[in-house]
mmCIF file of C-alpha atoms in Angstrom:
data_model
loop_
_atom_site.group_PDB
_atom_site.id
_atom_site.type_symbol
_atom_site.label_atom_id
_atom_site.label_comp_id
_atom_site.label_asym_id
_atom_site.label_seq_id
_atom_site.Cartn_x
_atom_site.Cartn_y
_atom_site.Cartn_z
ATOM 1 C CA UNK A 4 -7.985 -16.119 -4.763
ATOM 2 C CA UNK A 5 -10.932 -14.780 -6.622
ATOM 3 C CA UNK A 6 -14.556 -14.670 -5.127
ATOM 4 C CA UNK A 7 -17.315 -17.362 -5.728
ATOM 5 C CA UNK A 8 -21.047 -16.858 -5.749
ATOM 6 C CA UNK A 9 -22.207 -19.643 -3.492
ATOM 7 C CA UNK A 10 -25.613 -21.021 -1.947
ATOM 8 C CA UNK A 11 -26.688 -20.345 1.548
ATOM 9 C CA UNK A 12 -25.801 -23.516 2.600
ATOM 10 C CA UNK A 13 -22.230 -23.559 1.650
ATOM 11 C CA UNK A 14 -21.508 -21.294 4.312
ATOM 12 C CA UNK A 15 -20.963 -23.747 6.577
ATOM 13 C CA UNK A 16 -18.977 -25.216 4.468
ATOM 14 C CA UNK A 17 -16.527 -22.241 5.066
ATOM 15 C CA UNK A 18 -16.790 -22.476 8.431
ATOM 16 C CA UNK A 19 -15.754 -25.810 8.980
ATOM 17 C CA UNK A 20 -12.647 -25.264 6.725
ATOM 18 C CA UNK A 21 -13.966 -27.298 3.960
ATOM 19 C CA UNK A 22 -13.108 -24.190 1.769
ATOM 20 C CA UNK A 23 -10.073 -22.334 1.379
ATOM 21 C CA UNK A 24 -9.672 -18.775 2.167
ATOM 22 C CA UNK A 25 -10.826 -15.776 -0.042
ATOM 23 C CA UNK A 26 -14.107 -17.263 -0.721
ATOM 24 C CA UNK A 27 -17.304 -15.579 -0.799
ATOM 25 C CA UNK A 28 -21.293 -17.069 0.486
ATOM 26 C CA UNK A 29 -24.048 -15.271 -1.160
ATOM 27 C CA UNK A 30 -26.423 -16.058 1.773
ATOM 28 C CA UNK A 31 -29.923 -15.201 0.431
ATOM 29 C CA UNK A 32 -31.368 -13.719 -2.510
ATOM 30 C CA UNK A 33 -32.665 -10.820 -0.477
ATOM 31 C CA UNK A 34 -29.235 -8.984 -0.729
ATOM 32 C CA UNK A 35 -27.291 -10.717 1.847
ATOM 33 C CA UNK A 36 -23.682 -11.493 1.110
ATOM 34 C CA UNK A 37 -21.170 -13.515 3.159
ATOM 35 C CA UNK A 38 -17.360 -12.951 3.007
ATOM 36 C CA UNK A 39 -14.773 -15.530 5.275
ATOM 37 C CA UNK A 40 -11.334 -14.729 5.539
ATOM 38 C CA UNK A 41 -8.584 -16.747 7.722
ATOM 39 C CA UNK A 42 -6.469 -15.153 10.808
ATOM 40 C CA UNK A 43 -3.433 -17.916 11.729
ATOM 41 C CA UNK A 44 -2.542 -18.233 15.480
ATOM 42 C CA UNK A 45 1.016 -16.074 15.370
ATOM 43 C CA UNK A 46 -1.211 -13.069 14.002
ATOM 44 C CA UNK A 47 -3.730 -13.443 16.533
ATOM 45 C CA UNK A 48 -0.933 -13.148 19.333
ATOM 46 C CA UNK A 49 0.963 -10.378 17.624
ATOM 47 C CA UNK A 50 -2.550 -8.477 17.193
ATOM 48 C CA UNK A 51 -3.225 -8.992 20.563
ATOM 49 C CA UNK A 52 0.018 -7.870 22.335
ATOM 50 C CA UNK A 53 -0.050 -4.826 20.208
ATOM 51 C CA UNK A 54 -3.357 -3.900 22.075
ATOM 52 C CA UNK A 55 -1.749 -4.687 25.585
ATOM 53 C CA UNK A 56 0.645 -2.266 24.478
ATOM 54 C CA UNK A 57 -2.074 0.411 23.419
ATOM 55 C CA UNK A 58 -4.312 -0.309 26.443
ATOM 56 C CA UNK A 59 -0.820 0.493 28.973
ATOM 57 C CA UNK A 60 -0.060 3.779 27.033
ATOM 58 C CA UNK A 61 -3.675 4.646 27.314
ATOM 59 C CA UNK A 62 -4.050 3.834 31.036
ATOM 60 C CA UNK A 63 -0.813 6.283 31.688
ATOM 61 C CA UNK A 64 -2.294 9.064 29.806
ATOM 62 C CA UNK A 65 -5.623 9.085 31.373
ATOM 63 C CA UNK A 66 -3.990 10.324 34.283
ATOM 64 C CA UNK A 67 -2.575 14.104 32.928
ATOM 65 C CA UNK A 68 -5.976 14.005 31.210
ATOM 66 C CA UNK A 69 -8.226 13.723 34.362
ATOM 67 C CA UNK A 70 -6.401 16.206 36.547
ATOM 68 C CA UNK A 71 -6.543 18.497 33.788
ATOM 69 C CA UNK A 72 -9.945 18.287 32.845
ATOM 70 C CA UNK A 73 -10.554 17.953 37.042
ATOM 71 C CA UNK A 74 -8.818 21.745 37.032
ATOM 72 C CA UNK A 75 -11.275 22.889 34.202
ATOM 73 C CA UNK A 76 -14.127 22.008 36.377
ATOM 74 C CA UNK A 77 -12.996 23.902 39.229
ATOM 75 C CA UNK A 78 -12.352 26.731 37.039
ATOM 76 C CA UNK A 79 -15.714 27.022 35.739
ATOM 77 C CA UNK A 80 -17.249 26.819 38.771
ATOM 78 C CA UNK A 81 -15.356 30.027 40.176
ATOM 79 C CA UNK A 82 -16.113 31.379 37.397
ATOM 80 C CA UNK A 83 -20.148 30.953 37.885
ATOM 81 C CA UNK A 84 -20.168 32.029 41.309
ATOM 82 C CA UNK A 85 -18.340 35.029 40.296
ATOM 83 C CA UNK A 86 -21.020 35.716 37.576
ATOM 84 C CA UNK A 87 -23.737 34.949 40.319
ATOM 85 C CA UNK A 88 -22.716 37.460 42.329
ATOM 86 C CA UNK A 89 -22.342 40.255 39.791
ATOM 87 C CA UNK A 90 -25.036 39.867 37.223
ATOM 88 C CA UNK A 91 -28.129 42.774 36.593
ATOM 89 C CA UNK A 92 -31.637 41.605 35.877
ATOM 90 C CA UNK A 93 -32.705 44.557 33.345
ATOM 91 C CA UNK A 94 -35.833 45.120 31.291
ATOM 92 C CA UNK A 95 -35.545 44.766 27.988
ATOM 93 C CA UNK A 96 -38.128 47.931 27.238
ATOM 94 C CA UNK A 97 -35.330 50.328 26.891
ATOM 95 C CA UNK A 98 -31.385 50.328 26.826
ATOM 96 C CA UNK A 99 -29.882 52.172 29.629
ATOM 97 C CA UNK A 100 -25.926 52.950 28.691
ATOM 98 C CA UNK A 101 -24.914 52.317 32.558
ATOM 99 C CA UNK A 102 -25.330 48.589 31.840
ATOM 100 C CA UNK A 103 -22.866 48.815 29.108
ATOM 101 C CA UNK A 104 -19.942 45.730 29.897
ATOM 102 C CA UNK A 105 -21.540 44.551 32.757
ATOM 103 C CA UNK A 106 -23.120 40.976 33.010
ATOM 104 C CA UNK A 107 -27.024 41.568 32.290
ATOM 105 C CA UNK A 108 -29.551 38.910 32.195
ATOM 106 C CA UNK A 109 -33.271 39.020 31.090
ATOM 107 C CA UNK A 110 -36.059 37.398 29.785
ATOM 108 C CA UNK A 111 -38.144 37.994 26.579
ATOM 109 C CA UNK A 112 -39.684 36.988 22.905
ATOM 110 C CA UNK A 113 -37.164 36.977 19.827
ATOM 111 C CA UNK A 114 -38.854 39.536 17.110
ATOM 112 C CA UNK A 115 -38.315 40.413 14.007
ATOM 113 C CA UNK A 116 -39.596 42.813 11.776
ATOM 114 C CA UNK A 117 -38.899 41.582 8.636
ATOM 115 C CA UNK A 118 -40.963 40.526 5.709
ATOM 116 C CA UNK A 119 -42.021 36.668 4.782
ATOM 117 C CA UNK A 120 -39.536 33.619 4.467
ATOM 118 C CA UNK A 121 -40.199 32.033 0.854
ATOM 119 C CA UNK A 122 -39.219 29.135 -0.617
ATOM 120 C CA UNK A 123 -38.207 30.196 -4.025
ATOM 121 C CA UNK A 124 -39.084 26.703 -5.643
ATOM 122 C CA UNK A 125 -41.915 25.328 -3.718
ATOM 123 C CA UNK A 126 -43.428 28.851 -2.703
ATOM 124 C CA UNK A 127 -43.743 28.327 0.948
ATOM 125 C CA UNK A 128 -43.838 30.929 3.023
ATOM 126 C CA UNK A 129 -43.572 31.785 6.323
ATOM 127 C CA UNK A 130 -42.998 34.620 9.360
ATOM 128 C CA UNK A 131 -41.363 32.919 10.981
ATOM 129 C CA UNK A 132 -37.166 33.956 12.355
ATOM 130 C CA UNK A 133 -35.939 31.119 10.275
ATOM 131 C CA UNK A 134 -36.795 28.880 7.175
ATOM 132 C CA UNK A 135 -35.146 25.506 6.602
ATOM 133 C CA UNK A 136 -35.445 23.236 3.295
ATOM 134 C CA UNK A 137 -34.368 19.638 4.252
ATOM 135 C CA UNK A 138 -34.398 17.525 1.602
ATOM 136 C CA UNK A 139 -33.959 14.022 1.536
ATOM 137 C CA UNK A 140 -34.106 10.741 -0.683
ATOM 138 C CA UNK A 141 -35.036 7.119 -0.497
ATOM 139 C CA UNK A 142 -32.382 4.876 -1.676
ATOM 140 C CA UNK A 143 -30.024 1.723 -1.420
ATOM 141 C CA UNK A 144 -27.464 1.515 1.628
ATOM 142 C CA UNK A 145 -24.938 -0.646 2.694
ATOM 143 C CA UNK A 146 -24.736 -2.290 6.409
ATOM 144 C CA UNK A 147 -21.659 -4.112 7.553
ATOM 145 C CA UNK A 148 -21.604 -6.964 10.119
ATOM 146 C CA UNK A 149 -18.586 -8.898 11.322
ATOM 147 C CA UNK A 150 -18.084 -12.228 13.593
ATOM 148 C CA UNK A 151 -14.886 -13.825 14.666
ATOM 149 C CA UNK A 152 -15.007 -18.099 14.450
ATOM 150 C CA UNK A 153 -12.858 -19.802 16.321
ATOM 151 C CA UNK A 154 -11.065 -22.519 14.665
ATOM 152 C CA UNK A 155 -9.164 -25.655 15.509
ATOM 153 C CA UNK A 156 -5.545 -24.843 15.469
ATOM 154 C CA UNK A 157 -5.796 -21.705 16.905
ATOM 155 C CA UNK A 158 -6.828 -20.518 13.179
ATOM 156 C CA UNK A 159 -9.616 -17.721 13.613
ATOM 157 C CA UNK A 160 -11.827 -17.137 10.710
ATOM 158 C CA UNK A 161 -13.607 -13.406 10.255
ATOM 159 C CA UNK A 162 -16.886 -13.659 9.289
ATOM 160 C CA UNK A 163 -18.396 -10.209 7.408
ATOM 161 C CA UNK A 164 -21.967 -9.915 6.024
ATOM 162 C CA UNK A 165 -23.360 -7.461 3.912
ATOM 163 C CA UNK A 166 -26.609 -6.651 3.641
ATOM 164 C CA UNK A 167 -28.790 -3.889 1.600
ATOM 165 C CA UNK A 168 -31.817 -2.194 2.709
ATOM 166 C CA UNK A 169 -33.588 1.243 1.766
ATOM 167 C CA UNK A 170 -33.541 4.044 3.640
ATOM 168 C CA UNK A 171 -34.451 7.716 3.585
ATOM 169 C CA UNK A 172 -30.771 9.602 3.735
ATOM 170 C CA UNK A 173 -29.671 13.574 3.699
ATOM 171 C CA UNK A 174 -27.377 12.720 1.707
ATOM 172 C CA UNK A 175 -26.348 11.071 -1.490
ATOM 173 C CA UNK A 176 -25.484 7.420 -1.101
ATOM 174 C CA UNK A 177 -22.602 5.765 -3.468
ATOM 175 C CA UNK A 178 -23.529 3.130 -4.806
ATOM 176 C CA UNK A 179 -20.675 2.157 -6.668
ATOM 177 C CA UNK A 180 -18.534 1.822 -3.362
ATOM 178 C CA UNK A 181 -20.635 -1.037 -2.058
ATOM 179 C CA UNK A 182 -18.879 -4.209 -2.210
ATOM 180 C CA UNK A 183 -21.499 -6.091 -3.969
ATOM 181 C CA UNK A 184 -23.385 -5.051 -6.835
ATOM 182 C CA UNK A 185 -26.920 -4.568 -8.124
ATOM 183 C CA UNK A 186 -28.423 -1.976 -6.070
ATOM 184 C CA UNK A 187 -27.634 1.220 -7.566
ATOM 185 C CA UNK A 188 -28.682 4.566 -6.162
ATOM 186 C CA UNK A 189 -30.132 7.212 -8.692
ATOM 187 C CA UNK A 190 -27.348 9.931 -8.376
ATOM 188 C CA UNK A 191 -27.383 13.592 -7.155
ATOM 189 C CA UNK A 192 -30.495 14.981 -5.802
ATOM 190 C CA UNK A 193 -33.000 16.747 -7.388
ATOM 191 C CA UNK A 194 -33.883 19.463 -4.909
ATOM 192 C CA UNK A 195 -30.839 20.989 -2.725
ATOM 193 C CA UNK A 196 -30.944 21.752 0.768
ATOM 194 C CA UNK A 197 -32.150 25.326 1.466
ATOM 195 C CA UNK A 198 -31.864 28.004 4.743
ATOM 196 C CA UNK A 199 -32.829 31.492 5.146
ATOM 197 C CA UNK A 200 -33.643 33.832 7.738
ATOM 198 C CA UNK A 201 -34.375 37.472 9.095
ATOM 199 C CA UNK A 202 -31.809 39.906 8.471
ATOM 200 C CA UNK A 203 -32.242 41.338 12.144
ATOM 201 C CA UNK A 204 -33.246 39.686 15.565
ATOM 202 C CA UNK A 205 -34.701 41.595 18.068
ATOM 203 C CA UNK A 206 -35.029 40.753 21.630
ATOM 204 C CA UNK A 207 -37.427 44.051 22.863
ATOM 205 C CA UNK A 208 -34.933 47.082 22.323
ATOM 206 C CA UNK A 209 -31.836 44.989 21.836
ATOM 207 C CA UNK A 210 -30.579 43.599 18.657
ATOM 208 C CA UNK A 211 -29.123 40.397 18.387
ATOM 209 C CA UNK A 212 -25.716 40.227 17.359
ATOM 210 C CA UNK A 213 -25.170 37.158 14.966
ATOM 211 C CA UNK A 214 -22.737 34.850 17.017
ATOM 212 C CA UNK A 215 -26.437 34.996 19.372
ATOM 213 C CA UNK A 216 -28.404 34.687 16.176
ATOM 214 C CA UNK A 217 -26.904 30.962 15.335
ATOM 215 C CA UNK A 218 -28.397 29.813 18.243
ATOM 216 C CA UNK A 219 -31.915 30.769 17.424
ATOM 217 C CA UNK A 220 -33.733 27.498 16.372
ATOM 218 C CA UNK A 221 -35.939 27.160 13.648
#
């Protein structure tokens, strides 16, 4: 069947089977749509023994899973105790070579000695390790809600309403996937997300190597 534009108060109308399936309620003016569809009584059982049958093969697997993930835990914790007992506290003044593969730890600033961070389209700058440009737009988005309605018969009817709203996103929102109409998004942004940062990290004598760099926040 094709979809109908009706008033708010129609709805109900679905609901108590005065319409026939495939039907759509355009609840309010403020964006708000309404779509009913029917689920007969055999479906509802086959859906719901096909769960039963997904919840047992679930409940059987949990079991290898846990007393795996129960032998990682046990694993890691030799492993820190082992680390506990071997690890240097150093100074981070100078590098001393009989340290080299051994399990240091220490304590200090991250440096740099590098020149300004600049935004090449704003012209922001900063000293800072790290420079982030997050951009973001206002615009239309979608929001799905659903409700089963039991009917007499042992009919079910699905109940989905969308509503529209604004919101400030990271990125681009399509508007032309959104099941209703008439709240179109401008397109592509204007400004793109930008990062830079030092070329080297210091930590007093030591330098950084990058995999250690990454998790440097901004």
């Amino acid at each position: 069947f094709g979809k109908t534009p009706l008033k708010p108060t129609m709805a109900d109308e679905l609901l108590s089977g005065g319409l026939t399936e495939g039907y759509s309620a355009v609840a309010d003016a403020g964006g708000t749509f309404t779509d009913i569809t029917s689920q007969s009584w055999g479906s509802r059982i086959k859906e719901s023994c096909t769960n039963i049958v997904i919840g047992v093969i679930l409940f059987i697997a949990a079991f290898p899973v846990l007393f795996w993930n129960e032998g990682r835990a046990v694993q890691r914790y030799d492993t820190l105790l082992e680390g506990r007992s071997s690890v240097i506290e150093i100074s981070v003044d100078k590098i001393d070579g009989t340290n080299n593969g051994g399990l240091v730890h220490f304590s200090s600033m991250v440096t740099s000695d590098g020149a300004a961070l600049t935004d090449p389209v704003f012209g922001i700058s900063t000293q800072d390790l790290k420079f982030r440009r997050h951009v973001q737009m206002y615009q239309w988005d979608q929001s799905v809600s659903e409700r089963k309605v039991k009917q007499m018969g042992g009919k079910e009817k699905t109940v989905k309403d969308y509503s529209y709203h604004t919101t400030w996103a990271s990125n681009a929102i399509d508007s032309t996937r959104f099941k209703y109409g008439g709240h179109d998004n401008p397109g592509p942004f204007p400004f793109e997300n930008y990062f830079l940062q030092q070329e080297a990290f210091y930590v007093g004598a030591f330098e950084l190597p990058p995999e250690i760099e990454n998790y440097v926040s901004y």
